[in-house]
PDB file of C-alpha atoms in Angstrom:
ATOM      1  CA  MET A   1       1.491  -4.877 -32.637  1.00  0.00           C
ATOM      2  CA  VAL A   2       2.978  -5.037 -29.117  1.00  0.00           C
ATOM      3  CA  ARG A   3       1.609  -1.587 -28.285  1.00  0.00           C
ATOM      4  CA  ARG A   4      -1.849  -2.513 -29.536  1.00  0.00           C
ATOM      5  CA  ARG A   5      -1.951  -5.705 -27.486  1.00  0.00           C
ATOM      6  CA  MET A   6      -0.617  -3.997 -24.369  1.00  0.00           C
ATOM      7  CA  GLY A   7      -3.168  -1.224 -24.832  1.00  0.00           C
ATOM      8  CA  PHE A   8      -6.120  -3.595 -25.028  1.00  0.00           C
ATOM      9  CA  PHE A   9      -4.701  -5.654 -22.150  1.00  0.00           C
ATOM     10  CA  PHE A  10      -4.575  -2.606 -19.864  1.00  0.00           C
ATOM     11  CA  ALA A  11      -7.834  -1.250 -21.288  1.00  0.00           C
ATOM     12  CA  SER A  12      -9.591  -4.292 -19.853  1.00  0.00           C
ATOM     13  CA  ALA A  13      -9.172  -2.695 -16.412  1.00  0.00           C
ATOM     14  CA  GLY A  14     -11.094   0.357 -17.587  1.00  0.00           C
ATOM     15  CA  LEU A  15     -13.708  -1.835 -19.208  1.00  0.00           C
ATOM     16  CA  GLY A  16     -14.100  -3.712 -15.947  1.00  0.00           C
ATOM     17  CA  GLY A  17     -14.467  -0.429 -14.091  1.00  0.00           C
ATOM     18  CA  ILE A  18     -17.280   0.625 -16.416  1.00  0.00           C
ATOM     19  CA  CYS A  19     -19.207  -2.469 -15.352  1.00  0.00           C
ATOM     20  CA  VAL A  20     -18.140  -2.532 -11.710  1.00  0.00           C
ATOM     21  CA  GLY A  21     -19.041   1.089 -10.897  1.00  0.00           C
ATOM     22  CA  PRO A  22     -22.820   0.729 -11.432  1.00  0.00           C
ATOM     23  CA  LEU A  23     -22.740  -2.769  -9.910  1.00  0.00           C
ATOM     24  CA  CYS A  24     -21.107  -1.419  -6.720  1.00  0.00           C
ATOM     25  CA  SER A  25     -23.713   1.356  -6.638  1.00  0.00           C
ATOM     26  CA  ILE A  26     -26.467  -1.264  -6.678  1.00  0.00           C
ATOM     27  CA  LEU A  27     -24.729  -3.390  -4.031  1.00  0.00           C
ATOM     28  CA  THR A  28     -24.241  -0.455  -1.650  1.00  0.00           C
ATOM     29  CA  SER A  29     -27.917   0.544  -1.902  1.00  0.00           C
ATOM     30  CA  MET A  30     -29.219  -2.932  -1.016  1.00  0.00           C
ATOM     31  CA  ASP A  31     -30.633  -3.581   2.451  1.00  0.00           C
ATOM     32  CA  THR A  32     -29.094  -6.801   3.781  1.00  0.00           C
ATOM     33  CA  LYS A  33     -27.430  -7.994   6.980  1.00  0.00           C
ATOM     34  CA  TRP A  34     -24.022  -7.501   5.351  1.00  0.00           C
ATOM     35  CA  LEU A  35     -22.257  -4.153   5.303  1.00  0.00           C
ATOM     36  CA  PRO A  36     -21.901  -2.474   1.869  1.00  0.00           C
ATOM     37  CA  TRP A  37     -18.174  -3.192   1.602  1.00  0.00           C
ATOM     38  CA  GLN A  38     -18.794  -6.844   2.518  1.00  0.00           C
ATOM     39  CA  ARG A  39     -21.341  -7.211  -0.297  1.00  0.00           C
ATOM     40  CA  ILE A  40     -18.890  -5.660  -2.751  1.00  0.00           C
ATOM     41  CA  PHE A  41     -16.020  -7.901  -1.640  1.00  0.00           C
ATOM     42  CA  VAL A  42     -18.062 -11.102  -1.848  1.00  0.00           C
ATOM     43  CA  VAL A  43     -19.837 -10.450  -5.160  1.00  0.00           C
ATOM     44  CA  ILE A  44     -16.906  -8.898  -7.065  1.00  0.00           C
ATOM     45  CA  GLY A  45     -14.502 -11.438  -5.573  1.00  0.00           C
ATOM     46  CA  ALA A  46     -16.707 -14.344  -6.647  1.00  0.00           C
ATOM     47  CA  ILE A  47     -16.903 -13.007 -10.198  1.00  0.00           C
ATOM     48  CA  SER A  48     -13.096 -12.625 -10.339  1.00  0.00           C
ATOM     49  CA  LEU A  49     -12.544 -16.126  -8.948  1.00  0.00           C
ATOM     50  CA  LEU A  50     -14.919 -17.793 -11.402  1.00  0.00           C
ATOM     51  CA  TRP A  51     -13.484 -15.874 -14.341  1.00  0.00           C
ATOM     52  CA  SER A  52      -9.902 -16.804 -13.383  1.00  0.00           C
ATOM     53  CA  LEU A  53     -10.758 -20.516 -13.612  1.00  0.00           C
ATOM     54  CA  LEU A  54     -10.883 -20.135 -17.403  1.00  0.00           C
ATOM     55  CA  GLY A  55      -7.205 -19.159 -17.493  1.00  0.00           C
ATOM     56  CA  PRO A  56      -5.609 -22.628 -17.638  1.00  0.00           C
ATOM     57  CA  PHE A  57      -7.923 -23.594 -20.500  1.00  0.00           C
ATOM     58  CA  VAL A  58      -7.750 -20.514 -22.746  1.00  0.00           C
ATOM     59  CA  LEU A  59      -4.251 -19.110 -22.135  1.00  0.00           C
ATOM     60  CA  ALA A  60      -1.222 -20.750 -23.758  1.00  0.00           C
ATOM     61  CA  ASP A  61       2.307 -20.406 -22.370  1.00  0.00           C
ATOM     62  CA  TYR A  62       4.093 -20.494 -25.722  1.00  0.00           C
ATOM     63  CA  PRO A  63       3.193 -20.284 -29.439  1.00  0.00           C
ATOM     64  CA  ASP A  64       4.099 -23.935 -29.929  1.00  0.00           C
ATOM     65  CA  THR A  65       1.429 -24.937 -27.372  1.00  0.00           C
ATOM     66  CA  ALA A  66      -1.286 -22.532 -28.558  1.00  0.00           C
ATOM     67  CA  GLY A  67      -4.196 -24.624 -29.814  1.00  0.00           C
ATOM     68  CA  PHE A  68      -5.845 -21.678 -31.606  1.00  0.00           C
ATOM     69  CA  LEU A  69      -2.899 -21.455 -34.041  1.00  0.00           C
ATOM     70  CA  SER A  70      -2.590 -23.668 -37.085  1.00  0.00           C
ATOM     71  CA  SER A  71       0.576 -25.684 -37.655  1.00  0.00           C
ATOM     72  CA  ASP A  72       1.782 -23.262 -40.334  1.00  0.00           C
ATOM     73  CA  GLU A  73       1.121 -20.258 -38.077  1.00  0.00           C
ATOM     74  CA  ARG A  74       3.057 -21.843 -35.209  1.00  0.00           C
ATOM     75  CA  GLN A  75       6.030 -22.579 -37.468  1.00  0.00           C
ATOM     76  CA  LEU A  76       6.041 -19.036 -38.835  1.00  0.00           C
ATOM     77  CA  ILE A  77       5.900 -17.472 -35.364  1.00  0.00           C
ATOM     78  CA  LEU A  78       8.653 -19.755 -34.077  1.00  0.00           C
ATOM     79  CA  ARG A  79      10.891 -18.833 -37.030  1.00  0.00           C
ATOM     80  CA  ILE A  80      10.355 -15.139 -36.309  1.00  0.00           C
ATOM     81  CA  MET A  81      11.098 -15.644 -32.601  1.00  0.00           C
ATOM     82  CA  GLU A  82      14.234 -17.634 -33.383  1.00  0.00           C
ATOM     83  CA  HIS A  83      15.403 -14.794 -35.614  1.00  0.00           C
ATOM     84  CA  GLN A  84      14.710 -12.323 -32.784  1.00  0.00           C
ATOM     85  CA  ASN A  85      16.343 -14.617 -30.215  1.00  0.00           C
ATOM     86  CA  THR A  86      13.192 -14.628 -28.070  1.00  0.00           C
ATOM     87  CA  VAL A  87      12.230 -18.329 -28.033  1.00  0.00           C
ATOM     88  CA  ALA A  88      11.821 -19.393 -24.396  1.00  0.00           C
ATOM     89  CA  SER A  89       9.943 -22.689 -24.509  1.00  0.00           C
ATOM     90  CA  SER A  90      12.921 -24.778 -25.663  1.00  0.00           C
ATOM     91  CA  GLN A  91      15.768 -22.834 -24.024  1.00  0.00           C
ATOM     92  CA  GLN A  92      17.193 -22.621 -20.541  1.00  0.00           C
ATOM     93  CA  VAL A  93      17.404 -19.492 -18.436  1.00  0.00           C
ATOM     94  CA  ARG A  94      20.553 -17.602 -19.356  1.00  0.00           C
ATOM     95  CA  MET A  95      22.203 -16.252 -16.199  1.00  0.00           C
ATOM     96  CA  ALA A  96      24.306 -13.860 -18.273  1.00  0.00           C
ATOM     97  CA  GLN A  97      21.110 -12.199 -19.472  1.00  0.00           C
ATOM     98  CA  VAL A  98      19.718 -12.086 -15.929  1.00  0.00           C
ATOM     99  CA  LYS A  99      22.809 -10.187 -14.770  1.00  0.00           C
ATOM    100  CA  MET A 100      22.619  -7.980 -17.845  1.00  0.00           C
ATOM    101  CA  ALA A 101      19.060  -6.947 -16.981  1.00  0.00           C
ATOM    102  CA  LEU A 102      19.983  -6.210 -13.344  1.00  0.00           C
ATOM    103  CA  VAL A 103      22.815  -3.828 -14.261  1.00  0.00           C
ATOM    104  CA  ASP A 104      21.249  -2.241 -17.349  1.00  0.00           C
ATOM    105  CA  PRO A 105      20.436   1.438 -16.550  1.00  0.00           C
ATOM    106  CA  LYS A 106      17.801   1.463 -19.286  1.00  0.00           C
ATOM    107  CA  VAL A 107      15.816  -1.257 -17.531  1.00  0.00           C
ATOM    108  CA  TRP A 108      15.848   0.753 -14.298  1.00  0.00           C
ATOM    109  CA  LEU A 109      14.727   3.882 -16.141  1.00  0.00           C
ATOM    110  CA  TRP A 110      11.769   1.929 -17.555  1.00  0.00           C
ATOM    111  CA  THR A 111      11.069   0.729 -14.011  1.00  0.00           C
ATOM    112  CA  VAL A 112      10.931   4.328 -12.743  1.00  0.00           C
ATOM    113  CA  ILE A 113       8.540   5.196 -15.568  1.00  0.00           C
ATOM    114  CA  ASP A 114       6.317   2.261 -14.562  1.00  0.00           C
ATOM    115  CA  PHE A 115       6.437   3.253 -10.881  1.00  0.00           C
ATOM    116  CA  CYS A 116       5.379   6.846 -11.532  1.00  0.00           C
ATOM    117  CA  ALA A 117       2.796   5.864 -14.152  1.00  0.00           C
ATOM    118  CA  ASN A 118       1.184   3.257 -11.906  1.00  0.00           C
ATOM    119  CA  ALA A 119       1.009   5.733  -9.024  1.00  0.00           C
ATOM    120  CA  ALA A 120      -0.900   8.325 -11.066  1.00  0.00           C
ATOM    121  CA  THR A 121      -3.064   5.707 -12.767  1.00  0.00           C
ATOM    122  CA  GLN A 122      -4.527   4.476  -9.493  1.00  0.00           C
ATOM    123  CA  VAL A 123      -5.948   7.860  -8.513  1.00  0.00           C
ATOM    124  CA  ASN A 124      -9.115   7.097 -10.469  1.00  0.00           C
ATOM    125  CA  GLY A 125      -9.108   3.369  -9.739  1.00  0.00           C
ATOM    126  CA  MET A 126      -8.583   3.636  -5.975  1.00  0.00           C
ATOM    127  CA  PHE A 127      -9.899   7.064  -5.073  1.00  0.00           C
ATOM    128  CA  GLY A 128     -12.238   8.010  -7.913  1.00  0.00           C
ATOM    129  CA  PRO A 129     -15.420   7.319  -5.905  1.00  0.00           C
ATOM    130  CA  SER A 130     -14.081   9.234  -2.873  1.00  0.00           C
ATOM    131  CA  ILE A 131     -13.076  12.217  -4.996  1.00  0.00           C
ATOM    132  CA  ILE A 132     -16.472  12.296  -6.721  1.00  0.00           C
ATOM    133  CA  GLU A 133     -18.330  11.916  -3.419  1.00  0.00           C
ATOM    134  CA  SER A 134     -16.326  14.795  -1.902  1.00  0.00           C
ATOM    135  CA  GLN A 135     -17.718  17.078  -4.610  1.00  0.00           C
ATOM    136  CA  GLY A 136     -21.225  16.750  -3.169  1.00  0.00           C
ATOM    137  CA  TYR A 137     -22.533  13.494  -4.663  1.00  0.00           C
ATOM    138  CA  SER A 138     -24.051  10.636  -2.682  1.00  0.00           C
ATOM    139  CA  PRO A 139     -21.967   7.427  -2.293  1.00  0.00           C
ATOM    140  CA  GLN A 140     -24.303   5.534  -4.656  1.00  0.00           C
ATOM    141  CA  THR A 141     -24.141   8.257  -7.309  1.00  0.00           C
ATOM    142  CA  ALA A 142     -20.361   8.504  -6.935  1.00  0.00           C
ATOM    143  CA  GLN A 143     -19.986   4.769  -7.568  1.00  0.00           C
ATOM    144  CA  ALA A 144     -22.209   5.011 -10.624  1.00  0.00           C
ATOM    145  CA  LEU A 145     -20.276   8.003 -12.009  1.00  0.00           C
ATOM    146  CA  THR A 146     -17.033   6.019 -11.894  1.00  0.00           C
ATOM    147  CA  ALA A 147     -18.371   4.245 -14.990  1.00  0.00           C
ATOM    148  CA  LEU A 148     -17.738   7.513 -16.862  1.00  0.00           C
ATOM    149  CA  THR A 149     -14.227   8.032 -15.496  1.00  0.00           C
ATOM    150  CA  ASN A 150     -13.390   4.402 -16.245  1.00  0.00           C
ATOM    151  CA  PHE A 151     -14.714   4.882 -19.762  1.00  0.00           C
ATOM    152  CA  MET A 152     -12.176   7.696 -20.123  1.00  0.00           C
ATOM    153  CA  ALA A 153      -9.455   5.358 -18.844  1.00  0.00           C
ATOM    154  CA  PHE A 154     -10.588   2.628 -21.252  1.00  0.00           C
ATOM    155  CA  SER A 155     -10.539   5.072 -24.177  1.00  0.00           C
ATOM    156  CA  GLY A 156      -7.047   6.246 -23.311  1.00  0.00           C
ATOM    157  CA  MET A 157      -5.671   2.718 -22.973  1.00  0.00           C
ATOM    158  CA  ALA A 158      -7.338   1.352 -26.093  1.00  0.00           C
ATOM    159  CA  SER A 159      -5.950   4.176 -28.224  1.00  0.00           C
ATOM    160  CA  ILE A 160      -2.263   3.975 -27.234  1.00  0.00           C
ATOM    161  CA  ALA A 161      -1.155   2.069 -30.358  1.00  0.00           C
ATOM    162  CA  TYR A 162      -2.789   4.620 -32.635  1.00  0.00           C
ATOM    163  CA  ILE A 163      -1.439   7.565 -30.617  1.00  0.00           C
ATOM    164  CA  ALA A 164       2.103   6.139 -30.718  1.00  0.00           C
ATOM    165  CA  ARG A 165       1.804   5.564 -34.462  1.00  0.00           C
ATOM    166  CA  ILE A 166       0.662   9.146 -35.074  1.00  0.00           C
ATOM    167  CA  LEU A 167       3.416  10.544 -32.831  1.00  0.00           C
ATOM    168  CA  ARG A 168       5.982   8.104 -34.277  1.00  0.00           C
ATOM    169  CA  GLY A 169       7.153   6.554 -31.041  1.00  0.00           C
ATOM    170  CA  SER A 170       6.217   5.461 -27.535  1.00  0.00           C
ATOM    171  CA  SER A 171       8.453   8.033 -25.834  1.00  0.00           C
ATOM    172  CA  THR A 172       6.643  10.949 -27.510  1.00  0.00           C
ATOM    173  CA  ALA A 173       3.284   9.389 -26.645  1.00  0.00           C
ATOM    174  CA  ILE A 174       4.305   8.973 -22.975  1.00  0.00           C
ATOM    175  CA  ALA A 175       5.513  12.582 -22.836  1.00  0.00           C
ATOM    176  CA  LEU A 176       2.235  13.859 -24.325  1.00  0.00           C
ATOM    177  CA  SER A 177       0.124  11.844 -21.888  1.00  0.00           C
ATOM    178  CA  ASN A 178       2.308  13.127 -19.025  1.00  0.00           C
ATOM    179  CA  ILE A 179       1.610  16.715 -20.106  1.00  0.00           C
ATOM    180  CA  LEU A 180      -2.145  16.075 -20.211  1.00  0.00           C
ATOM    181  CA  THR A 181      -1.988  14.380 -16.807  1.00  0.00           C
ATOM    182  CA  MET A 182      -0.071  17.325 -15.350  1.00  0.00           C
ATOM    183  CA  CYS A 183      -2.721  19.687 -16.719  1.00  0.00           C
ATOM    184  CA  GLY A 184      -5.420  17.617 -14.999  1.00  0.00           C
ATOM    185  CA  PHE A 185      -3.679  17.631 -11.618  1.00  0.00           C
ATOM    186  CA  MET A 186      -2.854  21.348 -11.839  1.00  0.00           C
ATOM    187  CA  LEU A 187      -6.473  22.073 -12.716  1.00  0.00           C
ATOM    188  CA  ALA A 188      -7.596  20.209  -9.599  1.00  0.00           C
ATOM    189  CA  LEU A 189      -5.026  21.982  -7.430  1.00  0.00           C
ATOM    190  CA  CYS A 190      -5.818  25.495  -8.654  1.00  0.00           C
ATOM    191  CA  SER A 191      -9.603  25.444  -8.272  1.00  0.00           C
ATOM    192  CA  SER A 192     -12.174  24.774  -5.568  1.00  0.00           C
ATOM    193  CA  ASN A 193     -15.078  24.540  -8.008  1.00  0.00           C
ATOM    194  CA  PRO A 194     -16.680  21.029  -7.952  1.00  0.00           C
ATOM    195  CA  THR A 195     -17.327  21.165 -11.715  1.00  0.00           C
ATOM    196  CA  VAL A 196     -13.677  21.987 -12.404  1.00  0.00           C
ATOM    197  CA  HIS A 197     -12.638  19.121 -10.118  1.00  0.00           C
ATOM    198  CA  MET A 198     -14.819  16.726 -12.115  1.00  0.00           C
ATOM    199  CA  VAL A 199     -13.315  17.967 -15.386  1.00  0.00           C
ATOM    200  CA  ALA A 200      -9.830  17.473 -13.927  1.00  0.00           C
ATOM    201  CA  LEU A 201     -10.738  13.941 -12.860  1.00  0.00           C
ATOM    202  CA  PHE A 202     -11.903  13.155 -16.392  1.00  0.00           C
ATOM    203  CA  VAL A 203      -8.681  14.576 -17.863  1.00  0.00           C
ATOM    204  CA  PHE A 204      -6.236  12.609 -15.738  1.00  0.00           C
ATOM    205  CA  SER A 205      -8.438   9.494 -15.869  1.00  0.00           C
ATOM    206  CA  PHE A 206      -7.976   9.563 -19.645  1.00  0.00           C
ATOM    207  CA  ALA A 207      -4.291  10.472 -19.772  1.00  0.00           C
ATOM    208  CA  SER A 208      -2.642   9.007 -16.660  1.00  0.00           C
ATOM    209  CA  PRO A 209      -3.156   5.296 -17.504  1.00  0.00           C
ATOM    210  CA  GLN A 210      -1.490   5.596 -20.906  1.00  0.00           C
ATOM    211  CA  PRO A 211       2.161   5.553 -19.728  1.00  0.00           C
ATOM    212  CA  ALA A 212       1.357   2.429 -17.676  1.00  0.00           C
ATOM    213  CA  ALA A 213       0.658   0.658 -20.987  1.00  0.00           C
ATOM    214  CA  HIS A 214       3.156   2.526 -23.182  1.00  0.00           C
ATOM    215  CA  GLY A 215       6.033   1.818 -20.787  1.00  0.00           C
ATOM    216  CA  PRO A 216       5.954  -2.022 -20.870  1.00  0.00           C
ATOM    217  CA  ALA A 217       5.253  -2.004 -24.622  1.00  0.00           C
ATOM    218  CA  TRP A 218       8.196   0.343 -25.238  1.00  0.00           C
ATOM    219  CA  GLN A 219      10.398  -1.813 -23.042  1.00  0.00           C
ATOM    220  CA  MET A 220       9.463  -5.095 -24.744  1.00  0.00           C
ATOM    221  CA  CYS A 221      10.155  -3.604 -28.187  1.00  0.00           C
ATOM    222  CA  ASN A 222      13.675  -2.772 -27.087  1.00  0.00           C
ATOM    223  CA  LEU A 223      14.786  -5.947 -25.355  1.00  0.00           C
ATOM    224  CA  GLN A 224      16.203  -9.055 -27.003  1.00  0.00           C
ATOM    225  CA  GLY A 225      17.152 -12.509 -25.787  1.00  0.00           C
ATOM    226  CA  ASN A 226      15.182 -15.383 -24.330  1.00  0.00           C
ATOM    227  CA  THR A 227      15.783 -14.361 -20.684  1.00  0.00           C
ATOM    228  CA  LYS A 228      16.508 -10.625 -20.458  1.00  0.00           C
ATOM    229  CA  PRO A 229      12.985  -9.481 -21.505  1.00  0.00           C
ATOM    230  CA  ALA A 230      11.401 -11.734 -18.870  1.00  0.00           C
ATOM    231  CA  MET A 231      13.799 -10.530 -16.184  1.00  0.00           C
ATOM    232  CA  ALA A 232      13.227  -6.895 -17.107  1.00  0.00           C
ATOM    233  CA  ALA A 233       9.459  -7.402 -17.076  1.00  0.00           C
ATOM    234  CA  ALA A 234       9.730  -8.984 -13.622  1.00  0.00           C
ATOM    235  CA  MET A 235      11.731  -6.016 -12.342  1.00  0.00           C
ATOM    236  CA  SER A 236       9.264  -3.517 -13.754  1.00  0.00           C
ATOM    237  CA  SER A 237       6.325  -5.441 -12.323  1.00  0.00           C
ATOM    238  CA  ALA A 238       7.924  -5.901  -8.899  1.00  0.00           C
ATOM    239  CA  PHE A 239       9.295  -2.399  -8.364  1.00  0.00           C
ATOM    240  CA  GLY A 240       7.176  -0.401 -10.797  1.00  0.00           C
ATOM    241  CA  GLY A 241       4.070  -2.044  -9.390  1.00  0.00           C
ATOM    242  CA  LEU A 242       4.742  -0.415  -6.006  1.00  0.00           C
ATOM    243  CA  GLY A 243       3.494   2.911  -7.374  1.00  0.00           C
ATOM    244  CA  PRO A 244      -0.102   2.404  -6.164  1.00  0.00           C
ATOM    245  CA  LEU A 245       1.257   1.690  -2.674  1.00  0.00           C
ATOM    246  CA  ALA A 246       2.717   5.194  -2.579  1.00  0.00           C
ATOM    247  CA  THR A 247      -0.559   6.693  -3.799  1.00  0.00           C
ATOM    248  CA  ALA A 248      -2.511   4.908  -1.057  1.00  0.00           C
ATOM    249  CA  PHE A 249      -0.798   6.977   1.666  1.00  0.00           C
ATOM    250  CA  VAL A 250      -1.270  10.458   0.202  1.00  0.00           C
ATOM    251  CA  TYR A 251      -5.037  10.573  -0.422  1.00  0.00           C
ATOM    252  CA  ARG A 252      -6.463  11.053   3.084  1.00  0.00           C
ATOM    253  CA  ASP A 253      -9.936  11.810   4.360  1.00  0.00           C
ATOM    254  CA  GLU A 254      -8.740  14.943   6.130  1.00  0.00           C
ATOM    255  CA  ASP A 255      -7.722  16.409   2.759  1.00  0.00           C
ATOM    256  CA  ARG A 256     -11.262  16.361   1.364  1.00  0.00           C
ATOM    257  CA  PRO A 257     -12.549  17.846  -0.890  1.00  0.00           C
ATOM    258  CA  LYS A 258      -9.438  19.214  -2.689  1.00  0.00           C
ATOM    259  CA  TYR A 259      -7.027  16.355  -1.847  1.00  0.00           C
ATOM    260  CA  THR A 260      -4.150  18.801  -2.269  1.00  0.00           C
ATOM    261  CA  ARG A 261      -1.512  16.478  -0.824  1.00  0.00           C
ATOM    262  CA  GLY A 262      -2.449  13.545  -3.072  1.00  0.00           C
ATOM    263  CA  HIS A 263      -2.790  15.596  -6.252  1.00  0.00           C
ATOM    264  CA  LEU A 264       0.524  17.352  -5.588  1.00  0.00           C
ATOM    265  CA  VAL A 265       2.433  14.102  -4.999  1.00  0.00           C
ATOM    266  CA  CYS A 266       0.979  12.530  -8.155  1.00  0.00           C
ATOM    267  CA  LEU A 267       1.746  15.705 -10.113  1.00  0.00           C
ATOM    268  CA  LEU A 268       5.393  15.477  -9.021  1.00  0.00           C
ATOM    269  CA  MET A 269       5.509  11.778  -9.945  1.00  0.00           C
ATOM    270  CA  THR A 270       4.126  12.626 -13.377  1.00  0.00           C
ATOM    271  CA  VAL A 271       6.801  15.295 -13.795  1.00  0.00           C
ATOM    272  CA  LEU A 272       9.445  12.699 -12.847  1.00  0.00           C
ATOM    273  CA  CYS A 273       7.961  10.255 -15.370  1.00  0.00           C
ATOM    274  CA  PHE A 274       8.150  12.973 -18.041  1.00  0.00           C
ATOM    275  CA  VAL A 275      11.796  13.792 -17.265  1.00  0.00           C
ATOM    276  CA  VAL A 276      12.906  10.141 -17.125  1.00  0.00           C
ATOM    277  CA  THR A 277      11.149   9.466 -20.441  1.00  0.00           C
ATOM    278  CA  LEU A 278      13.096  12.281 -22.125  1.00  0.00           C
ATOM    279  CA  VAL A 279      16.356  11.061 -20.574  1.00  0.00           C
ATOM    280  CA  LEU A 280      15.738   7.488 -21.734  1.00  0.00           C
ATOM    281  CA  ARG A 281      14.855   8.671 -25.236  1.00  0.00           C
ATOM    282  CA  ARG A 282      18.134  10.594 -25.339  1.00  0.00           C
ATOM    283  CA  VAL A 283      20.098   7.539 -24.153  1.00  0.00           C
ATOM    284  CA  LEU A 284      18.552   5.298 -26.823  1.00  0.00           C
ATOM    285  CA  THR A 285      19.093   7.890 -29.556  1.00  0.00           C
ATOM    286  CA  LYS A 286      22.781   8.267 -28.680  1.00  0.00           C
ATOM    287  CA  GLU A 287      23.247   4.484 -28.570  1.00  0.00           C
ATOM    288  CA  ASN A 288      21.666   4.076 -32.013  1.00  0.00           C
ATOM    289  CA  LYS A 289      23.967   6.755 -33.441  1.00  0.00           C
ATOM    290  CA  ARG A 290      26.995   5.114 -31.849  1.00  0.00           C
ATOM    291  CA  ARG A 291      26.116   1.771 -33.410  1.00  0.00           C
ATOM    292  CA  ASP A 292      25.505   3.388 -36.793  1.00  0.00           C
ATOM    293  CA  GLN A 293      29.004   4.877 -36.759  1.00  0.00           C
ATOM    294  CA  GLY A 294      30.933   1.851 -35.528  1.00  0.00           C
ATOM    295  CA  HIS A 295      31.654  -1.693 -36.677  1.00  0.00           C
ATOM    296  CA  VAL A 296      32.034  -4.564 -34.219  1.00  0.00           C
ATOM    297  CA  ASP A 297      33.661  -7.850 -35.236  1.00  0.00           C
ATOM    298  CA  LEU A 298      31.702 -10.808 -33.824  1.00  0.00           C
ATOM    299  CA  SER A 299      33.639 -13.512 -35.682  1.00  0.00           C
ATOM    300  CA  GLU A 300      35.516 -14.652 -32.570  1.00  0.00           C
ATOM    301  CA  LEU A 301      32.376 -15.083 -30.465  1.00  0.00           C
ATOM    302  CA  THR A 302      30.544 -18.373 -30.072  1.00  0.00           C
ATOM    303  CA  ASP A 303      26.862 -18.721 -30.909  1.00  0.00           C
ATOM    304  CA  GLU A 304      25.996 -18.680 -27.201  1.00  0.00           C
ATOM    305  CA  GLN A 305      28.036 -15.525 -26.625  1.00  0.00           C
ATOM    306  CA  ILE A 306      26.315 -13.811 -29.543  1.00  0.00           C
ATOM    307  CA  GLN A 307      22.959 -14.932 -28.165  1.00  0.00           C
ATOM    308  CA  ASP A 308      23.809 -13.449 -24.768  1.00  0.00           C
ATOM    309  CA  LEU A 309      24.497 -10.056 -26.320  1.00  0.00           C
ATOM    310  CA  ALA A 310      20.709  -9.693 -26.485  1.00  0.00           C
ATOM    311  CA  ASP A 311      19.855  -6.057 -27.330  1.00  0.00           C
ATOM    312  CA  ASN A 312      23.546  -5.125 -27.003  1.00  0.00           C
ATOM    313  CA  HIS A 313      24.081  -6.774 -30.369  1.00  0.00           C
ATOM    314  CA  PRO A 314      25.661  -4.157 -32.677  1.00  0.00           C
ATOM    315  CA  HIS A 315      23.019  -4.790 -35.374  1.00  0.00           C
ATOM    316  CA  PHE A 316      20.109  -4.083 -33.018  1.00  0.00           C
ATOM    317  CA  ARG A 317      18.540  -0.617 -33.050  1.00  0.00           C
ATOM    318  CA  TYR A 318      16.329   0.780 -30.315  1.00  0.00           C
ATOM    319  CA  HIS A 319      12.817   2.018 -30.994  1.00  0.00           C
ATOM    320  CA  LEU A 320      12.025   5.478 -29.715  1.00  0.00           C
TER     321      LEU A 320
END
């Protein structure tokens, strides 16, 4: 369920790109006193601003304040969250869990996965029009064609829950998407043919966004407590979200039309994402086996101490 929701959440970016690409093409072809980029900034920015105003009215902070749930549904969800030790609305921030998240190597490995995944994902989002234009298309046509590459991104994001279910785990799904992404970048690096470059763009537009959705979903499935998941998510968002910043400095105009530097850097980041995913899978597998073989006596711990064990609780098993 978490994977499906995360997939559709991230897929909304691709869906937005499908609409924005043709709209930007229209805006850049208009003859007004404003420059093309100014028209895009004003129109797209106004749409985003107006849409964001709905947030306070349609988004609920907690299940117990969600108006679209019935009383019975709220009670059921709260009971499940209490059993999972993830209720946050009625509990204080647990500093022990904050420290636990900061020193947990697994959280940092997920952060590296997010960093690398976000870097590769933004190639289509940030530089898709430039890459398409460098293959001989006009700026207006390039903007319009981004609707197709964003459709590939949307398809990849929307399907992550089903892919993970077929492959029986998020780690395998991330590794597969990394392999497809690597194939796309290598295809772009090894050929000067514009058609091959377009095929490569379609391949990594489909595959590269998937780890950006799989990673947070995989992380949330494996974290317990009312504070540690939030802290880990903040770390992944803060540090993992810097990936696009790295991408922004490696795709340069002087590298047109092959963009060898940018493709090579993103290929290496995808390789790193692949390796870290396999390492993290191995770590979680070994920890599950260790817990299966051992017995830990919790009888001398208080309820608060047991709560602060979070996903270190001996009865908890990690999802692969």
